[in-house]
Short mmCIF file of C-alpha atoms in Angstrom, two decimals:
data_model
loop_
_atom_site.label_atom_id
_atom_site.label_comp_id
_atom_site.label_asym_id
_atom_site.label_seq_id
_atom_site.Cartn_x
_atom_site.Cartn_y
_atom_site.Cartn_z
CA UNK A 1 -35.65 32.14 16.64
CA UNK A 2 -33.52 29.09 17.38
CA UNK A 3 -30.59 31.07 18.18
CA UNK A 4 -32.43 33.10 20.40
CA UNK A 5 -33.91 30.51 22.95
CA UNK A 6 -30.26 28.83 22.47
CA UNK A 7 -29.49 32.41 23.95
CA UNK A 8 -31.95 32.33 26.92
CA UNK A 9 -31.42 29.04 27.71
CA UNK A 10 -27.58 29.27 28.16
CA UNK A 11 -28.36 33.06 30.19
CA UNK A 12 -25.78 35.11 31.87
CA UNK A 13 -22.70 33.27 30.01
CA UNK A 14 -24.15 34.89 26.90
CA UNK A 15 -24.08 38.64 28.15
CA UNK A 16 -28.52 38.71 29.24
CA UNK A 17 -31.01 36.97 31.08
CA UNK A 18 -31.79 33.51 30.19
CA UNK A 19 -34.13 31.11 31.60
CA UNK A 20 -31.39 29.54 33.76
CA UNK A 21 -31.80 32.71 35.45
CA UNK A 22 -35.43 31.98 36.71
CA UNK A 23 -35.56 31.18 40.60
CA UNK A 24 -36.44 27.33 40.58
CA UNK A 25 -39.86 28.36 43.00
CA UNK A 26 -41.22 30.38 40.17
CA UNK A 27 -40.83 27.47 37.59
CA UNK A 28 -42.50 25.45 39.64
CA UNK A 29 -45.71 27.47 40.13
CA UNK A 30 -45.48 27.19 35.75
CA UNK A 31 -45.32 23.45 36.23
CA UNK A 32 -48.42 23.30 37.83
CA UNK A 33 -50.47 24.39 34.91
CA UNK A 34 -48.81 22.12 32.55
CA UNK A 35 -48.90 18.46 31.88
CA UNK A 36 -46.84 15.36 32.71
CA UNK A 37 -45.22 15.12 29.49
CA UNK A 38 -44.56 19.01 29.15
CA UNK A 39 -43.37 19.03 32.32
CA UNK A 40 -40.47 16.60 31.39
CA UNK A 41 -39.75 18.40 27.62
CA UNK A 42 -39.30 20.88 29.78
CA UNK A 43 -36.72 19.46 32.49
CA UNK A 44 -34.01 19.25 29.92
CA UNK A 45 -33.44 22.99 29.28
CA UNK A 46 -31.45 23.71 32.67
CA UNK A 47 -31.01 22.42 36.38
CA UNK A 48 -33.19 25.59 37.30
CA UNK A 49 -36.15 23.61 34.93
CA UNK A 50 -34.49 20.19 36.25
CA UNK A 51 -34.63 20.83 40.17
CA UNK A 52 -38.67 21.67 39.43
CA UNK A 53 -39.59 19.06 37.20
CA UNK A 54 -38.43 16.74 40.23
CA UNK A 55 -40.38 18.97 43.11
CA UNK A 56 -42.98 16.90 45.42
CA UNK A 57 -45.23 20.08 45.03
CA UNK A 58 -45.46 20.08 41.26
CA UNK A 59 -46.30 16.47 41.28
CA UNK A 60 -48.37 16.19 44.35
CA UNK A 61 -50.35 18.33 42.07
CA UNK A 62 -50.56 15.84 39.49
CA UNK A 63 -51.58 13.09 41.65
CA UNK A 64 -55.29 12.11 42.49
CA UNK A 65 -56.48 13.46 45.84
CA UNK A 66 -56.67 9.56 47.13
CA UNK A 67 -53.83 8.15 45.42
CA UNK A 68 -52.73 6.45 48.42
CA UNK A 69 -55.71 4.15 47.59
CA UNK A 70 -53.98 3.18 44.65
CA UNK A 71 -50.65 2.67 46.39
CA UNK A 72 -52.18 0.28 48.77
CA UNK A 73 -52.91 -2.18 45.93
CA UNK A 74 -49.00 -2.51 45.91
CA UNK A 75 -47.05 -3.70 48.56
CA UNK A 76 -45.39 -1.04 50.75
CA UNK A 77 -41.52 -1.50 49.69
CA UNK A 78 -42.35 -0.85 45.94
CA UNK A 79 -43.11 3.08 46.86
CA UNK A 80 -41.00 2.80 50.01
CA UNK A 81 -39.11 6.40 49.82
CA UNK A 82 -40.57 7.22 46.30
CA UNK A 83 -40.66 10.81 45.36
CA UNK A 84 -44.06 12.24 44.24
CA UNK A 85 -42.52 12.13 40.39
CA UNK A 86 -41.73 8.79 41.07
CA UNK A 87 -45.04 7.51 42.52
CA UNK A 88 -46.38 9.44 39.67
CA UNK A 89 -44.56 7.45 36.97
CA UNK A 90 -45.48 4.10 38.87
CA UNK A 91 -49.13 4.60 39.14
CA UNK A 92 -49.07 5.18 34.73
CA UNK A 93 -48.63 1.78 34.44
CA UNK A 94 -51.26 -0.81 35.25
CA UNK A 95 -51.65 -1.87 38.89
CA UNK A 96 -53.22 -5.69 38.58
CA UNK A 97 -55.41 -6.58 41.48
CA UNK A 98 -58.01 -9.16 41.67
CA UNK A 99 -56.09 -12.09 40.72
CA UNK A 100 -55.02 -10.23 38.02
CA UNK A 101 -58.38 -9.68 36.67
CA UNK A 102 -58.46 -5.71 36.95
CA UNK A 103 -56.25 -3.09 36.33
CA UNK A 104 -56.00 0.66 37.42
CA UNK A 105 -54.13 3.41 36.27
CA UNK A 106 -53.53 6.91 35.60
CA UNK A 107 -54.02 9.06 32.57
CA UNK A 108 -49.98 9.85 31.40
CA UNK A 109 -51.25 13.39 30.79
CA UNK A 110 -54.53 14.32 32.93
CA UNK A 111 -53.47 12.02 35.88
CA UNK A 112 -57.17 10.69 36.02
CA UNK A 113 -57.77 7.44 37.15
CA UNK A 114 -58.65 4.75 34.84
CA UNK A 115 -59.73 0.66 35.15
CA UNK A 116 -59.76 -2.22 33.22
CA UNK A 117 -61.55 -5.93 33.75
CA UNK A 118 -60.76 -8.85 32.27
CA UNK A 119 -63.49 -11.49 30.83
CA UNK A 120 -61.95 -13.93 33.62
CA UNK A 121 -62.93 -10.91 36.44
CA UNK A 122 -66.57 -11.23 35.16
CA UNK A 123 -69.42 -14.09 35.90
CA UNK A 124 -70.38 -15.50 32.09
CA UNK A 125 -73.59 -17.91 31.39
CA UNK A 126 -72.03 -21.39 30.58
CA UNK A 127 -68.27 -20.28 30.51
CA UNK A 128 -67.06 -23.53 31.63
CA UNK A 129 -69.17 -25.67 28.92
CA UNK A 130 -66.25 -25.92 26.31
CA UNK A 131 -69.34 -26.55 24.36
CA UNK A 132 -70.15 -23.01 24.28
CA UNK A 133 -66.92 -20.94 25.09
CA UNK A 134 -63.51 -21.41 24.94
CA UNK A 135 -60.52 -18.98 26.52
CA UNK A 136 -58.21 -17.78 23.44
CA UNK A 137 -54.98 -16.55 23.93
CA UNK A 138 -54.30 -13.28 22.17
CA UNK A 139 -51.79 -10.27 22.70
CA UNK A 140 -54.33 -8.28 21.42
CA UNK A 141 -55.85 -8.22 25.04
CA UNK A 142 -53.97 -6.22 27.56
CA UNK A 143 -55.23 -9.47 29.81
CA UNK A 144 -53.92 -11.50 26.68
CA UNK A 145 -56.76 -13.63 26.87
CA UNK A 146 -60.17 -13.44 25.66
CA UNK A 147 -63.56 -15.18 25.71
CA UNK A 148 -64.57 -16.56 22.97
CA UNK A 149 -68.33 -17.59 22.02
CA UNK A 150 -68.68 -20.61 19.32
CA UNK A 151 -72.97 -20.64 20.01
CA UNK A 152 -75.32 -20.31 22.84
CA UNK A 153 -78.87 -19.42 23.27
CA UNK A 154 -78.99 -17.73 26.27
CA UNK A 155 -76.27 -14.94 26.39
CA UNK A 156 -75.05 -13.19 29.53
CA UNK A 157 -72.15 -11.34 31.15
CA UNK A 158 -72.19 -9.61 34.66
CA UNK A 159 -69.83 -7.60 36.32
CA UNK A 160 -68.91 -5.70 39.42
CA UNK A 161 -66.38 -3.46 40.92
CA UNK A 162 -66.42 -1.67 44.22
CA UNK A 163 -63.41 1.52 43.98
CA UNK A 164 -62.55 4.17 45.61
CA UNK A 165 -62.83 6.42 42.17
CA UNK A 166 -61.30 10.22 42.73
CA UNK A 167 -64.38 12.50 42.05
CA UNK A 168 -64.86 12.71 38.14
CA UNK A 169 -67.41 11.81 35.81
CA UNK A 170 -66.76 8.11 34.36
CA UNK A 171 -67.88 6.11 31.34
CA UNK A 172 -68.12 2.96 30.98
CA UNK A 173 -67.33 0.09 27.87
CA UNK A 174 -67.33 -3.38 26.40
CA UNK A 175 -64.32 -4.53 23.97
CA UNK A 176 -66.03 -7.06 21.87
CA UNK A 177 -64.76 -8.59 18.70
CA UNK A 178 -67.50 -10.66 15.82
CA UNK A 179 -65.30 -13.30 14.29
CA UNK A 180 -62.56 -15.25 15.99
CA UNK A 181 -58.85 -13.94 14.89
CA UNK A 182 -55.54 -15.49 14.38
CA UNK A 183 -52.62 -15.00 13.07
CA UNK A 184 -51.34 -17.37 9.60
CA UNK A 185 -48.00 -16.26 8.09
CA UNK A 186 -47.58 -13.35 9.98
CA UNK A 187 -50.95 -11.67 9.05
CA UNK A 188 -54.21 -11.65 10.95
CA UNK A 189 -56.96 -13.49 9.29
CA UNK A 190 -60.61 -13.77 11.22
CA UNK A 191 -62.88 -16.62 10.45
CA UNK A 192 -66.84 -15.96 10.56
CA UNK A 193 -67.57 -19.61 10.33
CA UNK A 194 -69.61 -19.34 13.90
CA UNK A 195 -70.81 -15.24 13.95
CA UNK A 196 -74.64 -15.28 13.68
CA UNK A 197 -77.58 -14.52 15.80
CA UNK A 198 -76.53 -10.78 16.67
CA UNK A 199 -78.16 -9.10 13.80
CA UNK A 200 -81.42 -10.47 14.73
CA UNK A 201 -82.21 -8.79 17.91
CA UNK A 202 -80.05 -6.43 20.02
CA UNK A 203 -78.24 -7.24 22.95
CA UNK A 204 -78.81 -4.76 25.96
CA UNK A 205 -76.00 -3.32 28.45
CA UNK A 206 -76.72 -1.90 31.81
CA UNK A 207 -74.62 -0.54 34.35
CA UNK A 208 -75.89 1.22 38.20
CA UNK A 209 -73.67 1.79 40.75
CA UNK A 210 -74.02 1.88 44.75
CA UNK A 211 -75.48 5.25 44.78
CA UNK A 212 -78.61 4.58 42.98
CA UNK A 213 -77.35 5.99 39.14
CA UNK A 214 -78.34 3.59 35.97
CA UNK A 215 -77.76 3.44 32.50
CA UNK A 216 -78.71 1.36 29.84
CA UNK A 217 -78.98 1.08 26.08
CA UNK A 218 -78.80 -1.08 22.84
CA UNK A 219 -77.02 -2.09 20.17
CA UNK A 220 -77.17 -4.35 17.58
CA UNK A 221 -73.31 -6.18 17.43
CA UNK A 222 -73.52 -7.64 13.48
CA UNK A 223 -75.28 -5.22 10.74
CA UNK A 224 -73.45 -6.59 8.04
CA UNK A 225 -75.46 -4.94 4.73
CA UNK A 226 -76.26 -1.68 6.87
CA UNK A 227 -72.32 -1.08 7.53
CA UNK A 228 -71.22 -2.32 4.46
CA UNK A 229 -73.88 0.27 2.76
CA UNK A 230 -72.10 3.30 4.67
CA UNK A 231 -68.43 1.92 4.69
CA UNK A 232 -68.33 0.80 8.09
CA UNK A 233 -67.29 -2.32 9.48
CA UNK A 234 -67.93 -4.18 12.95
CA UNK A 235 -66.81 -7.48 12.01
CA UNK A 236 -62.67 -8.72 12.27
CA UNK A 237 -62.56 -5.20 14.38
CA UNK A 238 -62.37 -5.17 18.02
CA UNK A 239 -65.87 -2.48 18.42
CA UNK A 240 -66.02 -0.19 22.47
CA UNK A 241 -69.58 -0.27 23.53
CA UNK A 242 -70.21 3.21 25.61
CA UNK A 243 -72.84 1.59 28.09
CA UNK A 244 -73.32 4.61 29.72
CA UNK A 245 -71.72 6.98 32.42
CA UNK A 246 -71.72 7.70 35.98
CA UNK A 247 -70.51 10.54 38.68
CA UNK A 248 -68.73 10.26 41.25
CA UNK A 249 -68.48 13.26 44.05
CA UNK A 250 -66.18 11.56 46.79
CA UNK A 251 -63.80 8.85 46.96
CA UNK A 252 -65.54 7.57 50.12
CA UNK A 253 -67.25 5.58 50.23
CA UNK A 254 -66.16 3.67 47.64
CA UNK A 255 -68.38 3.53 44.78
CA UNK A 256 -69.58 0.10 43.69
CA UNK A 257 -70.35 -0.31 39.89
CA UNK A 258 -72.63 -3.84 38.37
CA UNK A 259 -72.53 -3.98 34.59
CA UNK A 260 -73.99 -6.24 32.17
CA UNK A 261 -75.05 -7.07 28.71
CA UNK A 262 -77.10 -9.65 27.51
CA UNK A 263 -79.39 -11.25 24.72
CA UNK A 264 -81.73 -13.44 26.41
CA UNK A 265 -83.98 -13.86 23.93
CA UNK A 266 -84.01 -18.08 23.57
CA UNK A 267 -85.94 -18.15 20.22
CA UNK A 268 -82.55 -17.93 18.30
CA UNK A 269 -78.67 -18.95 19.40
CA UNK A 270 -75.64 -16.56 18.43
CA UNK A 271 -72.08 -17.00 18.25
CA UNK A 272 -68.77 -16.45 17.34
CA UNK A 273 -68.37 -13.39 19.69
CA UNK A 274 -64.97 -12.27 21.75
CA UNK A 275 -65.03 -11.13 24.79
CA UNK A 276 -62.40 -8.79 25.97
CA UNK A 277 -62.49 -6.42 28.53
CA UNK A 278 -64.66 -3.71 30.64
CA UNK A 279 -62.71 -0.77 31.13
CA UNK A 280 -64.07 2.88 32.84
CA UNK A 281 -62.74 5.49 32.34
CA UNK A 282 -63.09 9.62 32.26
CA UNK A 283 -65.98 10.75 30.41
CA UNK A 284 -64.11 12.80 27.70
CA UNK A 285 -61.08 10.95 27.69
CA UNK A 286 -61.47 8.84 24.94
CA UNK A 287 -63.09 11.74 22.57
CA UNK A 288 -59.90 13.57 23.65
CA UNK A 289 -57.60 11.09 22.43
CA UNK A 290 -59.95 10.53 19.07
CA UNK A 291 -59.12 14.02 18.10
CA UNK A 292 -55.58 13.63 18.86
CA UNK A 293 -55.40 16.49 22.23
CA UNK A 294 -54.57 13.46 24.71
CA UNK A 295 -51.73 10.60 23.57
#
């Protein structure tokens, strides 16, 4: 079977038809069915294969209806002239904004739009008491810092973003961590010395956004005999918190989405908790990657 697609792939030389002989229009109508990555497998077979892969049609294709949004978090001469592959390839990597606090980026292979926010993009009760949190550096954070709770009796974390988000369906979740982590001799070690408090009452996340849709639920962050019992384990592992999803129908207006979670309950402190990130993305994303059809 090898020989034969050598065959087709080398065409007419051989005596036949090969796929060099395939006008370069009707590749391209193929390449807009298929993914990103197949897209540029693909482009190494011929310049037929080549001269489509690198068409502003196939890729326009690929792009989010308002991906000029996204461009104009950038300043003008870093597209300036870009093909649509190209533009492609630069909006797959994350586009800071805020500071530095947020990211956004598309999905290598559906081209969906995705966002993360760091701790430091988010308003936290008593995050400048060094009494309660510190900032830990970590290059397990795409931020590569996180915050990090030693105790505290009221607990709190708010957050908002206003985006232009393509029409989709979106989830949202926290990245928290029990236990503070390090590294000693070139192996991670966590210490536990100041996680307590979160198996006494659950902490509660929210999210609503500008058009009037809410979700909420709760979860109990540190269930050490329960997890234990069924082989699971929460604490030393960095744990995403579905808060709940929202839809979107139209890039404008921009949608505007507040999330929280909190444990306000003062009759008990809690601690040693880290604090990574928010990040939104496609509903079924993240299943889709579990069972290994996205990478």
């Amino acid at each position: 079977m090898g020989a034969s697609l050598s065959n087709l792939t080398e065409g007419a030389g051989m005596g036949g038809p090969g796929l060099g002989d395939i006008p370069e229009s009707c590749v391209a109508c193929v390449f807009m069915y298929l993914t990103p990555p197949e897209i540029c497998n693909l482009a190494r077979l011929n310049r037929a294969f080549r001269g489509a892969a690198s068409s502003d049609s196939v890729w326009e294709n690929k792009l989010p209806s308002n991906y000029q949004d996204l461009l104009h978090i950038l300043p003008p001469d870093r597209y300036l002239n870009f093909s649509k592959k190209d533009i492609f390839a630069l909006l797959s990597r994350p586009l800071p904004f805020d500071d530095g606090n947020k990211e956004v980026w598309l999905d290598r292979v559906t081209g969906r739009v995705c966002m993360s926010i760091s701790a430091k993009g988010m308003s936290i009760t008593g995050i400048e008491d060094r009494r309660y949190w510190t900032w830990v550096p970590t290059e397990e954070s795409r931020f590569h810092v996180v915050a990090y709770l030693q105790q505290i009796w009221w607990f709190e974390v708010d957050g908002v973003v206003k985006f232009p988000f393509p029409a989709d369906i979106y989830a949202l979740y926290f990245r928290l961590h029990l236990g503070r982590f390090s590294k000693r001799l070139g192996r991670r070690v966590c210490n536990f010395d100041h996680t307590h408090g979160w198996d006494i009452k659950p902490v509660r996340f929210e999210l609503s956004t500008s058009d009037g849709q809410q979700a909420s639920c709760e979860f109990c962050l540190d269930e050490t005999e329960q997890d234990e019992a069924n082989g699971n384990q929460k604490r030393g592992c960095w744990i995403d918190y579905k808060v709940g999803e929202f839809i979107v129908t139209d890039s404008e207006p921009a949608t505007e989405v507040k999330f929280s979670m909190k444990q306000i309950d003062c009759t008990h402190s809690k601690g040693g908790l880290c604090v990574d990130s928010v990040f939104i993305i496609p509903s079924d994303l993240k299943d889709r990657k579990r069972r290994g059809i996205l990478k």
